[in-house]
Amino acid sequence: MKGRPVRAEPYLDSLDVITGEVIGRFEVTTPAEVSRVVEHARRAQREWAQVRVTVRAKLLDRLAEVFKARRNEIAEVVTRENGKPLAEALFAEVLVSLDSIRWHASRAERMLRPERVGHHNLIFKGKRGRLEYEPWGVVAVISPWNYPIAIPVTSIVAAVMAGNAVVLKPSELVPWCGALLGELFDQAGFPVDLVQVIQGGGDLGQALIEASPDKVFFTGSVATGRKVAEMCARRLIPSVLELGGKDAMIVLSDADIEAASSAAVWGSFTNCGQACLSVERIYVEPGVIDRFTDLCVEKARKLRLGSGLEPEIEIGPMIRRQQVERVERQLKDAVARGARILTGGRRRPELGECFFEPTVVSGVDSSMLLMQEETFGPVLAIQGVADAEDGVACANDSAFGLGASVWTATFARGEAIARRLRCGSVMVNDVISCYGITEAPHGGRGASGWGRTHSRLGLLEMVQVKYVDSDVFPRGPKPWWFPYNRGLIEMAEGVFEALFGSKPLDRWRGLGNAWHGYRKRQR
C-alpha cells in the first residue's frame, strides 16, 4: 500500500509510526488558500441545502458500501500511521464509522422534520407554532490523530445530512488518514467541494477559523482548545469542543473483580492509552484493592507489544516520542511523591522509538501529576478509597469531566452513584464502549469542553433552530396592541386570575373579567 504522490514541496510526510519510514507524502494547503476552499464550500452548500434529506441519505448508504468494501485498507492505513492494532482499527475506527453512517442515513430525515410546538397558554391557542431545522452552512472539523477516522466521520456525516458543507483539517500526524477520508467521500459520489480536506499544521487550523466558517468542531488538547475557543469567540462563531479527559473508575467491594480488572486493563491500554475516554484514575474500596491490583498486574504483564499489523499484538507504539516523554515525566513525579510502579514503566527501544510498556502504578494520590493531568499513555493508576462516598469525591476532584465508570453487583447502586458523577457519560460495569453507541451523546464539561457529537443531540448541533408561528385568525388587531387604555388594564387583571388563579372559581371569574375588559377596550 502506498501513499498518493504529490508535488515535492510543500508536503507532509506520513510516517510509519513503528519504523519511522516515510510511507506517503501529501500536499500541504497554505493558509492563503483556505479562504478559497471555504468559498468553494459555500457554493457547494447552497446547492446541497436544496437536496432532499432522503437523497442525502442515499449518498450516505453509498458511502457505507465504500467503507465496507475498503475496510481492510482503511484499517491498515490507520495501523501504520497511528499505531493501533488492526483489531482496534477495524472495530474502533471502521465499525464505529460505518454504524454512524448507517444510523444517520436511516434516522436523520425523521429527526430533521419540522416539529410542531403546542401552546399551553390560552392567549396563544389561536397560533400554530413549529420548529424548523436549517443548516449552518460551512462546518469546520478539526480532528485529532488518536482516532483519525471515527472522530471526524461522526461529525462529517451529521453535518452533510443536515445540509452543511464540511472542511476537514486532520492532524498533521495522520495526513494519509485525512486524505483517505476525502477519497472515500469522493468515491461515494458526494458533490464536488461539499467535503474538502486540507492538510497542514496548527497555522492551518488557525487560518481555517479566520476564514469564518459557520461552526467549528474541534477535538484535541485543552491548550489548543482554549485558543480555538478564543478565536471563535472573537468572531462569534459557535463551537463544539472535545478536549480530552481524566476518566475515573470506581470499583466497589461487591463488584466482579475479575471482570473489573479486565476492564481496567483494556480501558487503560487500548490504543496504547491514547483515548479521550481512557481509564486514567481508578478508585477501589477496601477489601478488594489487593486482589484487584494483583489481577491488573498479572493481566498487564501478559499483553504483547509490537507491530499492530500482526493479529496477535495488543499494544502498539505511542504516536511520537514527545508523548512517551510526557508519560515518563508524570511517572517520575508520581514515584518521587511515593507511588510504586508494579509493572512496566520502561521504553522498549528494541521494538521502536515510541514503544512503552503497559504500566500499573499503586499508592497514588491527587497531589501527583499522574492524577491531575491527562496522561494519554499506557498507565493504569490505582488509589484506595475509604468507601463509595470517598470514591465519588475523588472522581469529582478533577478539572476534567468527560467520562467515568462504576463497578458494582447492584444495578440500582451503580446508577445512583452515576448520577452524582460530574461528567458527560457514565458506564456501569463497562468502560469506553459508550463512544461506539451512535445513539449515545458524546461530550463533557469543565476542561473536557462543551457541546455534543453522536446521537440526536449531535445532529442538532449541525442545525440552526428556527421557530415559525402562523396565526389562525389573521384578521383584526390583537387585543394587546396599541392603543393602550383602561380596558386593557382591566383585561390584564382578569387574564392574571384566569391563568394563574389558585382556585377554579377564581379562574372562571378572571376569565369573565378579562372578557369584560376586552369588550370595554373595544368601545
Coordinates of C-alpha atoms in Angstrom, one line a residue:
M1 CA 0.0 0.0 0.0
K2 CA 1.4 3.4 -1.0
G3 CA 0.6 7.0 -0.3
R4 CA -0.7 9.1 -3.2
P5 CA 2.2 11.0 -4.9
V6 CA 2.0 14.8 -4.8
R7 CA 4.3 17.6 -5.7
A8 CA 7.6 17.7 -3.9
E9 CA 7.1 20.9 -1.9
P10 CA 5.5 21.8 0.3
Y11 CA 4.3 18.4 1.7
L12 CA 3.6 16.5 4.9
D13 CA 5.3 13.2 5.4
S14 CA 3.2 10.3 6.5
L15 CA 5.3 8.2 8.8
D16 CA 5.0 4.5 9.7
V17 CA 4.9 5.0 13.5
I18 CA 6.6 1.7 14.1
T19 CA 9.6 2.1 11.8
G20 CA 9.7 5.9 11.3
E21 CA 9.7 5.2 7.5
V22 CA 8.1 7.7 5.2
I23 CA 5.1 5.9 3.6
G24 CA 3.4 8.8 1.9
R25 CA 3.7 12.5 1.1
F26 CA 0.7 14.8 0.9
E27 CA 0.3 18.2 -0.4
V28 CA 0.1 21.0 2.2
T29 CA -2.7 23.6 1.9
T30 CA -1.2 27.0 2.5
P31 CA -3.1 29.4 4.8
A32 CA -3.6 31.7 1.9
E33 CA -5.6 29.1 0.1
V34 CA -8.1 28.4 2.9
S35 CA -10.4 31.3 2.1
R36 CA -10.8 29.9 -1.4
V37 CA -11.6 26.5 0.0
V38 CA -14.3 27.9 2.3
E39 CA -15.8 29.9 -0.5
H40 CA -16.0 26.8 -2.7
A41 CA -17.6 25.0 0.2
R42 CA -20.2 27.8 0.5
R43 CA -21.2 27.5 -3.2
A44 CA -21.5 23.7 -2.9
Q45 CA -23.5 24.0 0.3
R46 CA -26.1 26.4 -1.2
E47 CA -27.0 23.7 -3.8
W48 CA -26.7 20.9 -1.3
A49 CA -29.2 22.5 1.1
Q50 CA -31.9 22.2 -1.6
V51 CA -31.3 18.5 -1.9
R52 CA -34.0 16.4 -0.2
V53 CA -32.8 14.6 3.0
T54 CA -33.9 11.3 1.5
V55 CA -31.4 11.9 -1.4
R56 CA -28.7 12.8 1.0
A57 CA -29.4 9.5 2.9
K58 CA -28.9 7.5 -0.3
L59 CA -25.4 9.0 -0.7
L60 CA -24.6 8.0 2.9
D61 CA -25.7 4.5 2.1
R62 CA -23.3 4.5 -0.8
L63 CA -20.6 5.8 1.5
A64 CA -21.3 2.9 3.8
E65 CA -20.8 0.5 1.0
V66 CA -17.4 2.1 0.1
F67 CA -16.3 1.9 3.8
K68 CA -17.3 -1.7 4.0
A69 CA -15.6 -2.6 0.7
R70 CA -12.4 -0.9 1.7
R71 CA -12.4 -1.7 5.4
N72 CA -9.2 -3.6 5.5
E73 CA -7.3 -0.9 3.6
I74 CA -8.6 1.7 5.9
A75 CA -7.6 -0.3 9.0
E76 CA -4.1 -0.9 7.6
V77 CA -3.6 2.8 6.9
V78 CA -4.7 3.6 10.5
T79 CA -2.4 1.0 12.0
R80 CA 0.6 2.1 10.0
E81 CA 0.1 5.8 10.6
N82 CA -1.4 5.8 14.1
G83 CA 0.0 2.5 15.5
K84 CA -3.1 0.9 17.0
P85 CA -3.5 -2.8 16.4
L86 CA -5.5 -4.0 13.4
A87 CA -8.3 -5.3 15.6
E88 CA -8.8 -1.9 17.2
A89 CA -8.6 -0.2 13.8
L90 CA -11.3 -2.4 12.5
F91 CA -13.6 -2.1 15.5
A92 CA -13.0 1.3 16.9
E93 CA -12.5 3.1 13.6
V94 CA -14.2 1.3 10.7
L95 CA -17.1 -0.3 12.5
V96 CA -17.9 2.8 14.6
S97 CA -17.8 4.9 11.4
L98 CA -20.0 2.5 9.5
D99 CA -22.5 2.4 12.3
S100 CA -22.7 6.2 12.4
I101 CA -23.1 6.4 8.7
R102 CA -26.0 3.9 8.6
W103 CA -27.7 5.4 11.7
H104 CA -27.7 8.9 10.2
A105 CA -28.8 7.6 6.8
S106 CA -31.8 5.8 8.3
R107 CA -32.9 8.2 11.1
A108 CA -31.8 11.8 10.3
E109 CA -34.7 12.5 8.0
R110 CA -37.2 11.9 10.8
M111 CA -35.2 13.9 13.3
L112 CA -34.9 16.9 11.0
R113 CA -38.5 17.2 10.1
P114 CA -40.3 20.4 11.2
E115 CA -41.7 19.8 14.7
R116 CA -45.0 21.2 15.9
V117 CA -44.9 23.3 19.0
G118 CA -48.0 23.3 21.2
H119 CA -49.0 26.4 23.2
H120 CA -50.3 25.8 26.7
N121 CA -51.3 29.4 27.3
L122 CA -54.9 30.1 26.3
I123 CA -53.9 33.5 24.9
F124 CA -51.9 31.8 22.2
K125 CA -54.2 28.9 21.3
G126 CA -55.0 30.7 18.1
K127 CA -51.5 30.2 16.8
R128 CA -49.7 27.3 15.2
G129 CA -46.0 27.0 16.0
R130 CA -43.3 24.8 14.6
L131 CA -39.6 24.3 14.8
E132 CA -37.6 24.1 11.6
Y133 CA -34.0 22.9 11.4
E134 CA -31.8 24.7 9.0
P135 CA -28.1 24.0 8.2
W136 CA -25.4 26.3 9.5
G137 CA -23.6 26.5 6.1
V138 CA -19.9 25.6 6.2
V139 CA -18.8 23.5 9.2
A140 CA -15.1 23.2 10.0
V141 CA -14.0 19.9 11.5
I142 CA -10.5 20.0 13.1
S143 CA -9.8 16.4 14.1
P144 CA -7.1 14.6 16.2
W145 CA -4.6 11.8 15.5
N146 CA -5.7 9.3 18.0
Y147 CA -8.9 8.2 16.2
P148 CA -8.3 9.7 12.8
I149 CA -11.2 8.1 11.0
A150 CA -14.0 7.6 13.6
I151 CA -13.9 11.0 15.2
P152 CA -14.1 13.1 12.0
V153 CA -16.6 10.8 10.3
T154 CA -19.1 11.1 13.1
S155 CA -19.2 14.9 12.7
I156 CA -18.9 14.9 8.9
V157 CA -21.9 12.6 8.2
A158 CA -24.1 14.5 10.7
A159 CA -23.1 17.8 9.1
V160 CA -23.9 16.7 5.5
M161 CA -27.1 15.0 6.4
A162 CA -28.2 18.3 8.0
G163 CA -27.4 20.2 4.7
N164 CA -24.0 21.6 5.5
A165 CA -20.7 21.5 3.7
V166 CA -17.5 20.4 5.5
V167 CA -13.9 21.5 5.5
L168 CA -11.8 18.9 7.4
K169 CA -8.4 19.6 8.8
P170 CA -6.9 16.3 10.1
S171 CA -4.0 16.2 12.4
E172 CA -0.7 16.7 10.7
L173 CA 0.5 13.5 12.3
V174 CA -2.0 11.4 10.2
P175 CA -2.2 13.1 6.8
W176 CA -2.8 9.8 5.0
C177 CA -5.9 9.0 7.1
G178 CA -7.2 12.5 6.2
A179 CA -6.5 12.1 2.5
L180 CA -8.2 8.7 2.5
L181 CA -11.3 10.2 4.1
G182 CA -11.6 12.7 1.3
E183 CA -11.1 9.9 -1.3
L184 CA -13.9 7.8 0.3
F185 CA -16.4 10.6 0.2
D186 CA -15.4 11.4 -3.5
Q187 CA -15.8 7.7 -4.4
A188 CA -19.3 7.6 -2.8
G189 CA -20.3 10.4 -5.2
F190 CA -20.7 13.4 -2.9
P191 CA -20.8 16.7 -4.8
V192 CA -17.6 18.5 -5.6
D193 CA -16.3 20.7 -2.8
L194 CA -19.0 19.5 -0.4
V195 CA -16.5 17.6 1.8
Q196 CA -13.0 19.0 1.4
V197 CA -9.8 18.0 3.2
I198 CA -7.0 20.5 3.9
Q199 CA -3.6 19.4 5.1
G200 CA -1.2 21.2 7.4
G201 CA -0.3 22.1 11.0
G202 CA -1.6 24.4 13.6
D203 CA -1.3 27.5 11.5
L204 CA -3.7 26.0 9.0
G205 CA -6.3 25.4 11.7
Q206 CA -6.0 29.0 12.7
A207 CA -6.4 30.1 9.1
L208 CA -9.5 27.9 8.8
I209 CA -11.2 29.7 11.7
E210 CA -10.0 33.1 10.4
A211 CA -11.8 32.2 7.1
S212 CA -15.1 32.4 9.2
P213 CA -16.8 29.0 8.8
D214 CA -20.3 29.0 10.3
K215 CA -19.5 26.5 13.1
V216 CA -16.3 24.8 14.3
F217 CA -15.9 21.3 15.7
F218 CA -12.6 20.7 17.4
T219 CA -11.2 17.7 19.2
G220 CA -7.8 18.0 20.8
S221 CA -5.8 19.3 23.8
V222 CA -7.1 21.7 26.4
A223 CA -4.4 24.2 25.5
T224 CA -5.3 24.3 21.8
G225 CA -9.0 24.2 22.6
R226 CA -8.6 27.4 24.6
K227 CA -7.1 29.1 21.6
V228 CA -9.8 27.7 19.3
A229 CA -12.5 29.0 21.7
E230 CA -10.9 32.4 21.9
M231 CA -10.6 32.7 18.1
C232 CA -14.2 31.6 17.6
A233 CA -15.5 34.0 20.4
R234 CA -13.8 37.0 18.7
R235 CA -15.7 36.1 15.5
L236 CA -18.9 35.0 17.2
I237 CA -18.6 31.5 15.6
P238 CA -20.3 28.8 17.6
S239 CA -18.1 25.8 18.5
V240 CA -18.2 22.3 19.9
L241 CA -15.0 21.3 21.8
E242 CA -14.0 17.9 23.0
L243 CA -10.8 18.4 24.9
G244 CA -10.0 15.1 26.5
G245 CA -10.5 13.6 29.9
K246 CA -9.1 12.1 33.1
D247 CA -11.8 9.4 33.4
A248 CA -12.3 7.8 36.8
M249 CA -13.3 4.2 37.5
I250 CA -14.9 3.4 40.9
V251 CA -14.6 -0.2 42.0
L252 CA -16.9 -1.1 44.9
S253 CA -16.3 -4.1 47.2
D254 CA -19.3 -6.1 45.7
A255 CA -18.0 -5.8 42.1
D256 CA -17.0 -8.7 40.0
I257 CA -13.2 -8.2 40.5
E258 CA -12.2 -10.5 37.6
A259 CA -14.3 -8.5 35.2
A260 CA -13.4 -5.1 36.7
S261 CA -9.7 -5.8 36.4
S262 CA -10.0 -6.9 32.8
A263 CA -12.0 -3.8 32.0
A264 CA -9.4 -1.6 33.8
V265 CA -6.5 -3.2 31.8
W266 CA -8.4 -2.8 28.4
G267 CA -9.7 0.7 29.3
S268 CA -6.3 1.9 30.3
F269 CA -4.2 0.3 27.5
T270 CA -6.5 0.3 24.4
N271 CA -4.9 2.4 21.7
C272 CA -1.8 2.4 24.0
G273 CA -3.8 4.6 26.4
Q274 CA -4.2 7.3 23.8
A275 CA -8.0 7.6 24.1
C276 CA -10.1 10.5 25.4
L277 CA -12.2 8.1 27.4
S278 CA -9.2 6.1 28.6
V279 CA -9.4 4.9 32.2
E280 CA -6.8 7.1 33.9
R281 CA -7.8 7.1 37.6
I282 CA -9.0 4.0 39.5
Y283 CA -10.5 4.2 43.0
V284 CA -11.0 0.9 44.8
E285 CA -12.8 0.2 48.1
P286 CA -11.1 -1.7 50.9
G287 CA -11.3 -5.4 51.0
V288 CA -10.8 -5.9 47.2
I289 CA -8.0 -3.5 46.4
D290 CA -5.2 -6.1 46.8
R291 CA -7.0 -8.7 44.7
F292 CA -7.9 -6.1 42.1
T293 CA -4.3 -4.8 41.9
D294 CA -2.8 -8.2 41.6
L295 CA -5.1 -9.1 38.8
C296 CA -4.3 -5.9 36.9
V297 CA -0.6 -6.5 37.2
E298 CA -1.0 -10.1 36.1
K299 CA -3.0 -9.2 33.1
A300 CA -0.9 -6.2 32.1
R301 CA 2.2 -8.4 32.0
K302 CA 0.6 -10.8 29.5
L303 CA 0.0 -8.0 26.9
R304 CA 2.1 -8.3 23.8
L305 CA 3.8 -5.3 22.3
G306 CA 4.8 -5.0 18.7
S307 CA 3.6 -4.1 15.2
G308 CA -0.2 -3.7 15.1
L309 CA -0.2 -5.4 11.7
E310 CA 0.4 -8.7 13.4
P311 CA -3.0 -10.0 14.5
E312 CA -1.9 -11.2 18.0
I313 CA -0.4 -7.9 19.0
E314 CA -2.4 -6.0 21.7
I315 CA -0.2 -2.9 22.3
G316 CA 1.3 -0.8 19.5
P317 CA 3.6 2.2 19.8
M318 CA 2.7 5.7 21.0
I319 CA 2.3 8.3 18.3
R320 CA 5.5 10.2 18.8
R321 CA 8.5 10.5 21.2
Q322 CA 7.0 13.6 22.9
Q323 CA 4.1 11.6 24.1
V324 CA 6.5 9.0 25.6
E325 CA 8.3 11.8 27.4
R326 CA 5.1 13.2 28.8
V327 CA 4.3 9.8 30.3
E328 CA 7.8 9.5 31.8
R329 CA 7.5 12.9 33.3
Q330 CA 4.3 12.0 35.1
L331 CA 5.6 8.7 36.3
K332 CA 8.8 10.3 37.6
D333 CA 6.7 12.9 39.6
A334 CA 4.5 10.1 41.0
V335 CA 7.4 8.0 42.2
A336 CA 9.0 11.0 43.8
R337 CA 5.8 11.5 45.8
G338 CA 5.6 7.9 47.0
A339 CA 3.8 6.0 44.2
R340 CA 5.1 2.5 43.3
I341 CA 5.4 1.1 39.7
L342 CA 4.3 -2.5 40.0
T343 CA 5.0 -3.4 36.4
G344 CA 6.1 -1.7 33.2
G345 CA 7.3 1.9 33.3
R346 CA 10.0 1.5 30.7
R347 CA 10.6 2.2 27.0
R348 CA 11.2 -0.8 24.6
P349 CA 13.7 0.6 22.2
E350 CA 14.4 -2.8 20.6
L351 CA 10.8 -2.6 19.2
G352 CA 11.0 1.0 18.1
E353 CA 11.4 4.6 19.4
C354 CA 7.9 5.0 20.7
F355 CA 7.1 1.7 22.4
F356 CA 6.4 1.9 26.1
E357 CA 5.4 -0.9 28.4
P358 CA 1.9 -1.1 29.9
T359 CA 2.4 0.3 33.4
V360 CA 0.5 -0.4 36.6
V361 CA 1.0 2.1 39.4
S362 CA -0.3 2.0 43.0
G363 CA 0.0 4.3 46.0
V364 CA -1.1 7.3 44.0
D365 CA -2.9 10.4 45.3
S366 CA -4.4 13.6 44.0
S367 CA -1.1 15.6 44.6
M368 CA 0.5 13.8 41.7
L369 CA 0.6 15.0 38.1
L370 CA -0.4 11.4 37.1
M371 CA -3.8 12.0 38.8
Q372 CA -4.2 15.6 37.7
E373 CA -3.1 15.9 34.1
E374 CA -4.3 13.9 31.1
T375 CA -1.8 11.1 30.6
F376 CA -2.7 9.8 27.2
G377 CA -0.4 6.8 27.6
P378 CA -0.4 3.2 28.8
V379 CA -0.6 3.8 32.5
L380 CA -3.1 2.3 35.0
A381 CA -3.1 4.2 38.3
I382 CA -4.8 2.7 41.4
Q383 CA -5.8 4.6 44.5
G384 CA -7.5 3.1 47.6
V385 CA -10.5 4.9 49.0
A386 CA -12.4 4.5 52.3
D387 CA -15.8 3.9 50.7
A388 CA -18.1 4.7 47.8
E389 CA -18.6 8.3 49.1
D390 CA -14.8 8.8 49.1
G391 CA -14.6 7.4 45.6
V392 CA -17.2 9.8 44.3
A393 CA -15.4 12.7 45.9
C394 CA -12.1 11.7 44.4
A395 CA -13.7 11.1 41.0
N396 CA -15.2 14.6 41.0
D397 CA -12.0 16.2 42.2
S398 CA -10.8 16.9 38.6
A399 CA -10.9 19.8 36.2
F400 CA -12.0 17.3 33.5
G401 CA -15.4 15.8 33.1
L402 CA -15.7 13.6 30.1
G403 CA -16.5 10.0 31.3
A404 CA -16.4 7.6 34.2
S405 CA -17.4 4.1 35.2
V406 CA -18.8 2.4 38.3
W407 CA -18.3 -1.2 39.1
T408 CA -20.8 -3.0 41.4
A409 CA -23.1 -6.0 41.6
T410 CA -26.0 -3.8 42.5
F411 CA -27.5 -2.2 39.4
A412 CA -29.5 0.5 41.4
R413 CA -26.5 1.4 43.5
G414 CA -24.4 1.8 40.4
E415 CA -26.9 4.1 38.7
A416 CA -27.3 6.1 41.9
I417 CA -23.5 6.8 42.0
A418 CA -23.5 7.5 38.3
R419 CA -26.0 10.4 38.9
R420 CA -23.6 12.0 41.3
L421 CA -20.5 12.0 39.0
R422 CA -19.8 15.3 37.2
C423 CA -19.1 14.2 33.6
G424 CA -20.7 13.7 30.3
S425 CA -21.0 9.9 30.3
V426 CA -21.0 7.2 33.0
M427 CA -21.0 3.4 32.3
V428 CA -22.0 0.9 35.0
N429 CA -19.9 -2.3 34.6
D430 CA -18.3 -1.3 31.4
V431 CA -15.8 1.3 30.0
I432 CA -15.3 3.4 26.9
S433 CA -17.7 1.5 24.7
C434 CA -20.3 4.2 25.0
Y435 CA -18.4 6.0 22.3
G436 CA -19.4 3.2 19.9
I437 CA -23.1 3.7 20.7
T438 CA -24.3 6.1 18.0
E439 CA -27.4 6.9 19.9
A440 CA -25.3 8.0 23.0
P441 CA -24.3 11.7 23.1
H442 CA -20.6 12.2 23.5
G443 CA -19.0 15.2 25.2
G444 CA -18.1 16.6 28.6
R445 CA -18.0 19.5 30.9
G446 CA -15.3 21.6 32.5
A447 CA -11.9 21.2 30.9
S448 CA -13.3 18.5 28.7
G449 CA -15.1 21.1 26.7
W450 CA -18.7 21.7 25.6
G451 CA -21.3 20.6 23.1
R452 CA -22.1 17.1 21.9
T453 CA -21.4 14.8 19.0
H454 CA -23.2 11.5 18.2
S455 CA -27.0 10.9 18.8
R456 CA -29.8 13.3 18.0
L457 CA -28.1 15.9 20.2
G458 CA -25.0 15.7 18.0
L459 CA -27.2 16.0 14.8
L460 CA -28.9 19.1 16.3
E461 CA -25.5 20.7 16.8
M462 CA -25.4 20.8 13.0
V463 CA -28.5 22.9 12.6
Q464 CA -29.9 26.3 13.5
V465 CA -33.3 26.1 15.0
K466 CA -36.0 28.4 13.7
Y467 CA -39.3 28.9 15.3
V468 CA -42.2 29.7 12.8
D469 CA -45.5 31.0 14.1
S470 CA -48.7 31.2 12.0
D471 CA -51.8 33.0 13.3
V472 CA -55.0 31.0 12.7
F473 CA -57.1 34.3 12.9
P474 CA -55.2 36.7 10.9
R475 CA -57.9 39.4 10.6
G476 CA -58.1 42.3 13.0
P477 CA -55.7 43.7 15.7
K478 CA -54.6 41.7 18.7
P479 CA -56.0 42.9 22.0
W480 CA -52.6 43.7 23.4
W481 CA -51.6 46.1 20.5
F482 CA -51.8 49.9 20.6
P483 CA -53.6 51.9 21.7
Y484 CA -53.5 51.3 25.5
N485 CA -56.4 52.3 27.7
R486 CA -58.2 51.5 31.0
G487 CA -59.9 48.5 29.4
L488 CA -56.6 46.9 28.6
I489 CA -55.5 47.2 32.3
E490 CA -58.8 45.6 33.4
M491 CA -58.4 42.9 30.8
A492 CA -54.8 42.2 32.1
E493 CA -56.1 41.8 35.7
G494 CA -58.7 39.2 34.5
V495 CA -56.1 37.3 32.5
F496 CA -53.8 37.0 35.5
E497 CA -56.7 35.5 37.5
A498 CA -57.8 33.3 34.7
L499 CA -54.4 31.9 34.0
F500 CA -52.8 31.8 37.5
G501 CA -55.7 31.8 40.0
S502 CA -55.3 29.3 42.8
K503 CA -59.0 28.1 42.8
P504 CA -61.2 27.0 39.9
L505 CA -63.9 29.6 40.8
D506 CA -61.2 32.4 40.8
R507 CA -60.0 31.3 37.3
W508 CA -63.6 31.4 35.9
R509 CA -64.2 34.8 37.5
G510 CA -61.0 36.0 36.0
L511 CA -62.0 34.8 32.6
G512 CA -65.2 36.8 32.8
N513 CA -63.3 39.9 33.9
A514 CA -60.9 39.5 31.1
W515 CA -63.7 39.3 28.6
H516 CA -65.4 42.4 30.2
G517 CA -62.1 44.3 30.0
Y518 CA -61.7 43.3 26.3
R519 CA -65.2 44.5 25.4
K520 CA -64.6 47.8 27.3
R521 CA -61.4 48.2 25.4
Q522 CA -63.2 47.8 22.0
R523 CA -65.6 50.7 23.0

